[in-house]
Short mmCIF file of C-alpha atoms and ligand atoms in Angstrom, two decimals:
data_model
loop_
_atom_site.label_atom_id
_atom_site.label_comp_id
_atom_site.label_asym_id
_atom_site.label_seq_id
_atom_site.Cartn_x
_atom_site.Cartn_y
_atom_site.Cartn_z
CA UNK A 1 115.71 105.21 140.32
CA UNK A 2 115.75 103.05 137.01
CA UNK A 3 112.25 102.33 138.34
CA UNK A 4 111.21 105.61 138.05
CA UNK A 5 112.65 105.60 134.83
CA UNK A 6 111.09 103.17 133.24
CA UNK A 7 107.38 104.50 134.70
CA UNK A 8 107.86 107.46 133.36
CA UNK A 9 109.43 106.38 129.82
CA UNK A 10 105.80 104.34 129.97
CA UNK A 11 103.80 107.05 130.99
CA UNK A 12 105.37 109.18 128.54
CA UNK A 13 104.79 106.90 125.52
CA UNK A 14 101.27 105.92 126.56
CA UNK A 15 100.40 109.83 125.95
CA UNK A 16 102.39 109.89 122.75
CA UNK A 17 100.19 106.81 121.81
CA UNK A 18 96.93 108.47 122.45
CA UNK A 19 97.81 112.16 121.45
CA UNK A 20 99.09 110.56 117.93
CA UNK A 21 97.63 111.63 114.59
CA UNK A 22 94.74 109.47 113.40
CA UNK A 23 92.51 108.56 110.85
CA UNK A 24 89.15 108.18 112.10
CA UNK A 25 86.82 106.34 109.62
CA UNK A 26 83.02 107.91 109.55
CA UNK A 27 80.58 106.57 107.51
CA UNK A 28 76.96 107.92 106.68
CA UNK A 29 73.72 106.84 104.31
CA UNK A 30 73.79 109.95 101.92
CA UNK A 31 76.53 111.24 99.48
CA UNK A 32 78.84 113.64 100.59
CA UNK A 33 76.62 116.69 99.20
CA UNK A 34 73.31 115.62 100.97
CA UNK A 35 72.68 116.84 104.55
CA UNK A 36 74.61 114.26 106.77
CA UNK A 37 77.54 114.35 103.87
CA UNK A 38 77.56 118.24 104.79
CA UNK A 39 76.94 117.43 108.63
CA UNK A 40 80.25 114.93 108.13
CA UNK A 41 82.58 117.34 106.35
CA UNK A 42 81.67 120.30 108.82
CA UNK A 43 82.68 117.39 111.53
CA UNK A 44 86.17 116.75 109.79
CA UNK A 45 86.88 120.38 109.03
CA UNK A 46 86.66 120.99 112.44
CA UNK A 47 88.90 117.43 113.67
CA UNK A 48 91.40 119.08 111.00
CA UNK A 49 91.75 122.45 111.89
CA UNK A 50 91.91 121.86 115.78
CA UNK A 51 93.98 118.55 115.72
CA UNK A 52 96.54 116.24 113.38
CA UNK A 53 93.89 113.87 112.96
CA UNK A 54 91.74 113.34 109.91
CA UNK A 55 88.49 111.99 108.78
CA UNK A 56 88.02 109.87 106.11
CA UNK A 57 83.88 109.87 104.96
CA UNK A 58 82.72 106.54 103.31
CA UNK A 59 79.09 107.81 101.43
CA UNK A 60 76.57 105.35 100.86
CA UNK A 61 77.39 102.54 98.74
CA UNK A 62 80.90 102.16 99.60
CA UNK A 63 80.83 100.04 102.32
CA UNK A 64 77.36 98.43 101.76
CA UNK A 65 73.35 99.15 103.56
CA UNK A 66 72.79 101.20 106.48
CA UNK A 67 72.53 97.72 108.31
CA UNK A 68 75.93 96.63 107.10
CA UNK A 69 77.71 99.62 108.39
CA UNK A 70 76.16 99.25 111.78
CA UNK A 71 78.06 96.20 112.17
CA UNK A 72 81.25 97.73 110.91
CA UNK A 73 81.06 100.40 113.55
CA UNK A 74 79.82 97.73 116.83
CA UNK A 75 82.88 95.74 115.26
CA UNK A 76 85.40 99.21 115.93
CA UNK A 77 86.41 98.75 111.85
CA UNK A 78 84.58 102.62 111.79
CA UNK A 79 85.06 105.18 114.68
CA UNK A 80 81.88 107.04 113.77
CA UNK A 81 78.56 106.04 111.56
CA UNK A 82 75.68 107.87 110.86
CA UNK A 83 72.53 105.53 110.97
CA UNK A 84 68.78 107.01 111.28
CA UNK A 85 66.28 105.22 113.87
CA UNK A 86 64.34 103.97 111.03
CA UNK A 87 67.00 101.63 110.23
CA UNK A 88 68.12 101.36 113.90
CA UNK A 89 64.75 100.68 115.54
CA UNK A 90 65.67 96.68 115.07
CA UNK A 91 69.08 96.90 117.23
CA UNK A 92 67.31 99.87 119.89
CA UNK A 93 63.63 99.68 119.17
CA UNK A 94 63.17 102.75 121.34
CA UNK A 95 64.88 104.45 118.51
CA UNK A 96 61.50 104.33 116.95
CA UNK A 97 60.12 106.88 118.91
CA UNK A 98 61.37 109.34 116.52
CA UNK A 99 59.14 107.93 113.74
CA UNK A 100 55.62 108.02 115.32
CA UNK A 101 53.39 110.22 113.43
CA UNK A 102 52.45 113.57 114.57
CA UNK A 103 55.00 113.82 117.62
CA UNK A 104 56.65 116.43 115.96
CA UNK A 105 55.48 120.15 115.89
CA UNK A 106 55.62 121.54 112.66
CA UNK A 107 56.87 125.15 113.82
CA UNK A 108 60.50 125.01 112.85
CA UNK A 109 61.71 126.81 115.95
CA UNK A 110 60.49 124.43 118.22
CA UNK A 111 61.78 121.75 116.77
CA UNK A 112 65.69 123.54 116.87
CA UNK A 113 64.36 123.87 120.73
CA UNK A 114 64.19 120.22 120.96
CA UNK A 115 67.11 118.39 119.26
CA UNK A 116 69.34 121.57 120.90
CA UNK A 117 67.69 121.12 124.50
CA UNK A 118 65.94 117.59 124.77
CA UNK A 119 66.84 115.35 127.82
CA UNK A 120 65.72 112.32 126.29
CA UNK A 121 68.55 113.20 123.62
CA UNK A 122 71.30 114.00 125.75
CA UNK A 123 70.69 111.99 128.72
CA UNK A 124 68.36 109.32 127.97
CA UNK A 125 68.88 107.80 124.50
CA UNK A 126 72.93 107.40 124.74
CA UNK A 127 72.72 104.94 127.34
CA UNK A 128 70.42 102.97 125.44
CA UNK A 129 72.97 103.33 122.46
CA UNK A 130 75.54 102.63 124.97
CA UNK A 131 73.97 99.04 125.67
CA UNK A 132 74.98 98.78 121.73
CA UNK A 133 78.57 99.64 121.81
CA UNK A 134 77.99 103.30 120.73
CA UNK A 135 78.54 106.51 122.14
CA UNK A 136 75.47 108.83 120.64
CA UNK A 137 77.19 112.05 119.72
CA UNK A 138 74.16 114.21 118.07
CA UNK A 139 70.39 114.02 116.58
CA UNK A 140 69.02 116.17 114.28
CA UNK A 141 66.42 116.63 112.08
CA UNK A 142 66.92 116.27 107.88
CA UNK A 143 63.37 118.44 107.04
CA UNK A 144 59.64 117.45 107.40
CA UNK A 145 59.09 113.61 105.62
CA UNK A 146 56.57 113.81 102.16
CA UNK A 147 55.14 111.03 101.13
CA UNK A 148 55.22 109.96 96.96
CA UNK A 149 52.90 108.16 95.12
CA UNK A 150 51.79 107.50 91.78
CA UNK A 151 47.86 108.84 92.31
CA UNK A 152 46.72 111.92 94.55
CA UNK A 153 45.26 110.82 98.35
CA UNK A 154 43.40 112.66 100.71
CA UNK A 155 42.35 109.91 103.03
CA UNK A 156 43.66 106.72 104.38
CA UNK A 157 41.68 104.65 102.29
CA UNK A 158 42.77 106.08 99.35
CA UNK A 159 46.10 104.34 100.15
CA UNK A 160 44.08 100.63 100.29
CA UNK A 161 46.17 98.19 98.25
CA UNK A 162 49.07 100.71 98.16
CA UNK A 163 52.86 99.51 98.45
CA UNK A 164 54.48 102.35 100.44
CA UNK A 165 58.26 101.81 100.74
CA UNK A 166 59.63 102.31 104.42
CA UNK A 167 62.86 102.23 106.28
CA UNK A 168 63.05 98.45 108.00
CA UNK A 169 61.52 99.69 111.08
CA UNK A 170 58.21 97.17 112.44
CA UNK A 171 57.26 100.93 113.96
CA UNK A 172 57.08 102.10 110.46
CA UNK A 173 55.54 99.61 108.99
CA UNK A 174 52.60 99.28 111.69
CA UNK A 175 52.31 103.35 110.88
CA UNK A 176 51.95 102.87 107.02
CA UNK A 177 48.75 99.96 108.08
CA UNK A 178 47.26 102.64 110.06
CA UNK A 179 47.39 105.06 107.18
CA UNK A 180 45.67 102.47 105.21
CA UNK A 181 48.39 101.28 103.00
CA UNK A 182 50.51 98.33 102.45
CA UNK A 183 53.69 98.88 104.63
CA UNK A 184 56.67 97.35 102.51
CA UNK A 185 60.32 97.99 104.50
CA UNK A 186 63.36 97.91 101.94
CA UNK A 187 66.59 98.53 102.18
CA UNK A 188 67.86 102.17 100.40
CA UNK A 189 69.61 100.22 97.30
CA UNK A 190 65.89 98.93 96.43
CA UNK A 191 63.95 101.29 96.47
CA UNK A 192 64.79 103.51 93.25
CA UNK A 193 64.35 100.42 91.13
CA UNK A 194 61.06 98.98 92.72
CA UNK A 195 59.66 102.04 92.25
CA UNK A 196 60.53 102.31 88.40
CA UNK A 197 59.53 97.93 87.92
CA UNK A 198 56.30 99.45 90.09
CA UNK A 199 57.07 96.89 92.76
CA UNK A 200 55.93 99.28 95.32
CA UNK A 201 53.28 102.59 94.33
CA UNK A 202 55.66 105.39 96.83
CA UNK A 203 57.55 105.86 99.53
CA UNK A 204 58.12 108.38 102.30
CA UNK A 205 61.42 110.70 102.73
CA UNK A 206 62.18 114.59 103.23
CA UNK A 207 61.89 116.84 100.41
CA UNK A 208 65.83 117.48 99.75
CA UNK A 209 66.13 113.40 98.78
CA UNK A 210 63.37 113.00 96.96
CA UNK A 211 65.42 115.84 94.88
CA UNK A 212 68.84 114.40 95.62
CA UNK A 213 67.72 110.65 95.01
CA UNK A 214 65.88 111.63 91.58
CA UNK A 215 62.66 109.93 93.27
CA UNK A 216 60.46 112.34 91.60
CA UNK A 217 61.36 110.58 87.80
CA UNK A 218 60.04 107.81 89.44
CA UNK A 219 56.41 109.38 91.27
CA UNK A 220 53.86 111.61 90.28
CA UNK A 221 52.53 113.17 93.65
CA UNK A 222 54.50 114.63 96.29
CA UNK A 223 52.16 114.77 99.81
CA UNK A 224 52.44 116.59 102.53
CA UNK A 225 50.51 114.97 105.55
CA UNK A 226 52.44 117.18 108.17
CA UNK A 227 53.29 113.29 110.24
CA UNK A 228 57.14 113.17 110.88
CA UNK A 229 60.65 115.10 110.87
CA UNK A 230 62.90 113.08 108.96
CA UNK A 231 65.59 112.08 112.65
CA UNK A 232 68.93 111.08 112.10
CA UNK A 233 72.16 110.02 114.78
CA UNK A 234 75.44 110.08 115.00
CA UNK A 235 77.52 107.58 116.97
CA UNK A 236 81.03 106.95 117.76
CA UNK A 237 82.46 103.32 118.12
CA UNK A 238 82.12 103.46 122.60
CA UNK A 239 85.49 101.31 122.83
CA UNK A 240 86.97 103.52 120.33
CA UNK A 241 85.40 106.93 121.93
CA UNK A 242 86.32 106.09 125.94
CA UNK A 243 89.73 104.97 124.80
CA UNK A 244 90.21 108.48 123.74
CA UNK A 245 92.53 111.19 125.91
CA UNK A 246 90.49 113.72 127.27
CA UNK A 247 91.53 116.72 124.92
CA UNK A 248 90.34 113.83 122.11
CA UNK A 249 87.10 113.74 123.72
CA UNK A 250 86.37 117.37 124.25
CA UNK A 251 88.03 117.36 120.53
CA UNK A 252 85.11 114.91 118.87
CA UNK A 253 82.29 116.77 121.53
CA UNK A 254 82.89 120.51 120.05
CA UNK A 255 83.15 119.26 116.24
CA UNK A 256 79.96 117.42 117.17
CA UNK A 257 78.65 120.60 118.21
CA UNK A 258 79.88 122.78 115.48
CA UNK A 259 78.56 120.49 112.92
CA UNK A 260 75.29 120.30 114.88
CA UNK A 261 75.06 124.21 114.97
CA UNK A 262 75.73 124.43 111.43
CA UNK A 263 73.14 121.45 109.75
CA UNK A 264 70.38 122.72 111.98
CA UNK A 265 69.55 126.20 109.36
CA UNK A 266 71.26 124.18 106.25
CA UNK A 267 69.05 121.72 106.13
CA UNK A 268 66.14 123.84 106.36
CA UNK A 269 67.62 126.22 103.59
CA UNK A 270 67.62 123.59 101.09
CA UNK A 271 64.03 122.60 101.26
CA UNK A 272 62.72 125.33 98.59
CA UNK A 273 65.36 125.09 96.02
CA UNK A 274 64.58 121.17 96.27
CA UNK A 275 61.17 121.76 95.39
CA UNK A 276 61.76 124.10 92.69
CA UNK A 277 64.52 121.69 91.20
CA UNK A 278 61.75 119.11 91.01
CA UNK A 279 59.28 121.54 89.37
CA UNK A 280 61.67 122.59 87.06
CA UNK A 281 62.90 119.15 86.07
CA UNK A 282 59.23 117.26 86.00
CA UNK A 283 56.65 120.12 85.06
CA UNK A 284 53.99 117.50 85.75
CA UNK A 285 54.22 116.53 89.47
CA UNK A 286 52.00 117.62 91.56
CA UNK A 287 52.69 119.14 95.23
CA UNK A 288 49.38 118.08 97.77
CA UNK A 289 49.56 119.37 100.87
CA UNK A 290 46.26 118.07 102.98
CA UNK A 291 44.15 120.21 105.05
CA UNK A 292 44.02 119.99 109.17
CA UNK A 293 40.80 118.43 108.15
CA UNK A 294 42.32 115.92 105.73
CA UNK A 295 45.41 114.77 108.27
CA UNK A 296 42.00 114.09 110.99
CA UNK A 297 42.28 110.24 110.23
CA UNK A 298 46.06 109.57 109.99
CA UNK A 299 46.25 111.90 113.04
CA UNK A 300 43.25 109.17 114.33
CA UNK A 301 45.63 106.39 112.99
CA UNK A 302 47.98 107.77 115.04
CA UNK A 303 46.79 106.96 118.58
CA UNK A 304 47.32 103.26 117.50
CA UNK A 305 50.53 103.46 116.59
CA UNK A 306 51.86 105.07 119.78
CA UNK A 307 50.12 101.95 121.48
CA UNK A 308 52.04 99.54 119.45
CA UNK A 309 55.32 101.70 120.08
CA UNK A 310 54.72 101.44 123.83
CA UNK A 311 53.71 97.50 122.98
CA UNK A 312 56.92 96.82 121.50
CA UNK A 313 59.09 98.90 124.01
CA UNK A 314 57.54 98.20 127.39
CA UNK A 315 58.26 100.48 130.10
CA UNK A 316 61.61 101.90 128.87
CA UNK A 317 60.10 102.68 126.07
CA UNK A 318 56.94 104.55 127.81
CA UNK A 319 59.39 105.73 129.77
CA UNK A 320 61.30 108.02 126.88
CA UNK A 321 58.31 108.98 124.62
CA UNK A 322 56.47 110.62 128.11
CA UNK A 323 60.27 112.69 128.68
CA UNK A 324 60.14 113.39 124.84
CA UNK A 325 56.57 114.91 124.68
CA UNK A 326 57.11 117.04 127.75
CA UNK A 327 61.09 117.86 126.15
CA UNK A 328 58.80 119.02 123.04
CA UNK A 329 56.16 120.78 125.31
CA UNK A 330 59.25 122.85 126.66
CA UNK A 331 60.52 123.45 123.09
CA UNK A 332 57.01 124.72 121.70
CA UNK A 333 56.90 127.48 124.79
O1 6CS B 1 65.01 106.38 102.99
C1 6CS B 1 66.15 106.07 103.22
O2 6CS B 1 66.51 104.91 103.36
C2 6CS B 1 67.20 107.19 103.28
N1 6CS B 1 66.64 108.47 103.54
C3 6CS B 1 67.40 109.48 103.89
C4 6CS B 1 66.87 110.86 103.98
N2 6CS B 1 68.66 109.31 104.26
C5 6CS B 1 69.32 108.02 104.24
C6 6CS B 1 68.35 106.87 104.20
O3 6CS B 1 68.98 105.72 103.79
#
């Protein structure tokens, strides 16, 4: 009888335990009014409406690089982080696969399609995240990636002798020598200033950061080449997630979703007014976008880097790219 008791005072206080209110720490690589800040306070509106819990958002710079934060969320210090494959393509290098050129469609329904319906997304990838400690929650896409220089190029070896800024991702950088250029990978915090010393000539991100980021004081071309979809993930802490009660877990799942359903037409909206915010602020840049004919050699340039991908992934690698191009081939119908 006192047995009993006792098993269920346990039981009971166990379930109080994980059905208390928490703080959940999520950080992300953008400030609260870019498109993961607005992906992370749909997240937390949700938590906070259907649950006591709350979410505190750390923006970039509080808690240090992309890299650092990682570390901070393996370690269980952060419940959920934000970190885009071209920063996590050194801890999963199949990450990378989101950053080969001219994978993407540019047709923006299909690419909805995909990040909704993909199977290397929902089934594939989180067990490679997994093997990190992480429990992948979403993907999805933050616009088509420009490319900003200080001179106008058409061809790849107009970029000879070029420092192009990339994310620290050896996929990336192998990309940027195939486009002719001089691959340099930097960490965010560098890249505004070695831009304005003229350490490096440009750079490559979506269209509402160049805005966001003021990179456009710093460049005088903005080109379109039509190679990549800006990817980005967001992960839960695995010890933290698996430890949750089940109502927790359906709980982070559907703000996941919500926040997913949401970002997916926001960050599309904010594409034009970025554009226009730039034109209106620096009369003088100039907008390229290059011709099917012009993108013929980086689309050439290509072929080599999906070789190197496959080179530096093996067969798991292979492996998720094939189930990617057919999940994009089903997306495109
Ligand atoms: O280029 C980068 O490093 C940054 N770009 C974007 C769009 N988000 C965060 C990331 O750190």
């Amino acid at each position: 009888m006192k047995n009993k008791f006792i098993k269920g005072l346990l039981v009971s206080s166990i379930i109080a335990i994980s059905t208390q209110a928490a703080t959940w720490k999520y950080a992300i690589e953008e400030s609260i009014t870019d498109v993961q800040g607005v992906y992370a306070t749909k997240f937390k509106e949700y938590i906070e409406k259907n649950s006591d819990h709350k979410i505190k958002i750390y923006p970039y710079g509080t808690l240090g690089e992309s890299v650092d934060v990682m570390e901070q969320a393996q370690a269980g210090i952060l419940e959920f982080v934000d970190q885009s494959p071209g920063f996590t393509g050194t801890l999963i290098p199949e990450a990378q696969a989101f950053l080969l050129p001219y994978v993407f469609p540019e047709n923006s329904k299909a690419i909805d399609n995909f990040f909704k319906n993909s199977k290397a997304i929902n089934e594939m990838f989180p067990k490679l995240y997994a093997k990190q400690g992480l429990e992948l929650l979403k993907m999805f896409p933050e616009g088509a990636v420009s490319i900003t220089t200080q001179e106008p190029f058409t061809k790849p070896e107009d970029l000879n002798g070029k420092k192009i800024r990339v994310m620290t991702s050896p996929l990336l950088v192998e990309t940027y020598k195939e486009f002719g250029a001089v691959p340099t990978p930097l960490a965010w915090g560098e890249v505004y200033g070695s831009l304005q010393t003229k350490i490096i000539d440009g750079q490559e991100n979506p269209m509402f950061w160049i805005e966001s980021a003021k990179l456009y004081e710093v460049s005088e071309v903005i080109t379109d080449i039509g190679h990549n979809i800006f990817t980005t993930a967001v992960m839960a802490n695995k010890r933290f997630f698996d430890s949750l009660s089940k109502e927790n877990k359906k709980l982070v799942k559907n703000a996941s979703e919500h926040a997913f359903n949401y970002i997916l037409d926001y960050q599309k909206s904010i594409i034009k007014k970025a554009k226009e915010k730039i034109k209106k602020d620096k009369p003088s840049i100039k907008f390229v976008t290059l011709t099917d004919e012009q993108r013929e050699p980086f689309r050439k340039g290509a072929q080599n880097v999906y070789k190197k991908f496959v080179e530096l992934t093996g067969k798991s690698g292979e492996k998720i790219l094939n189930q990617m191009l057919e999940d994009l081939k089903e997306a495109s119908k």
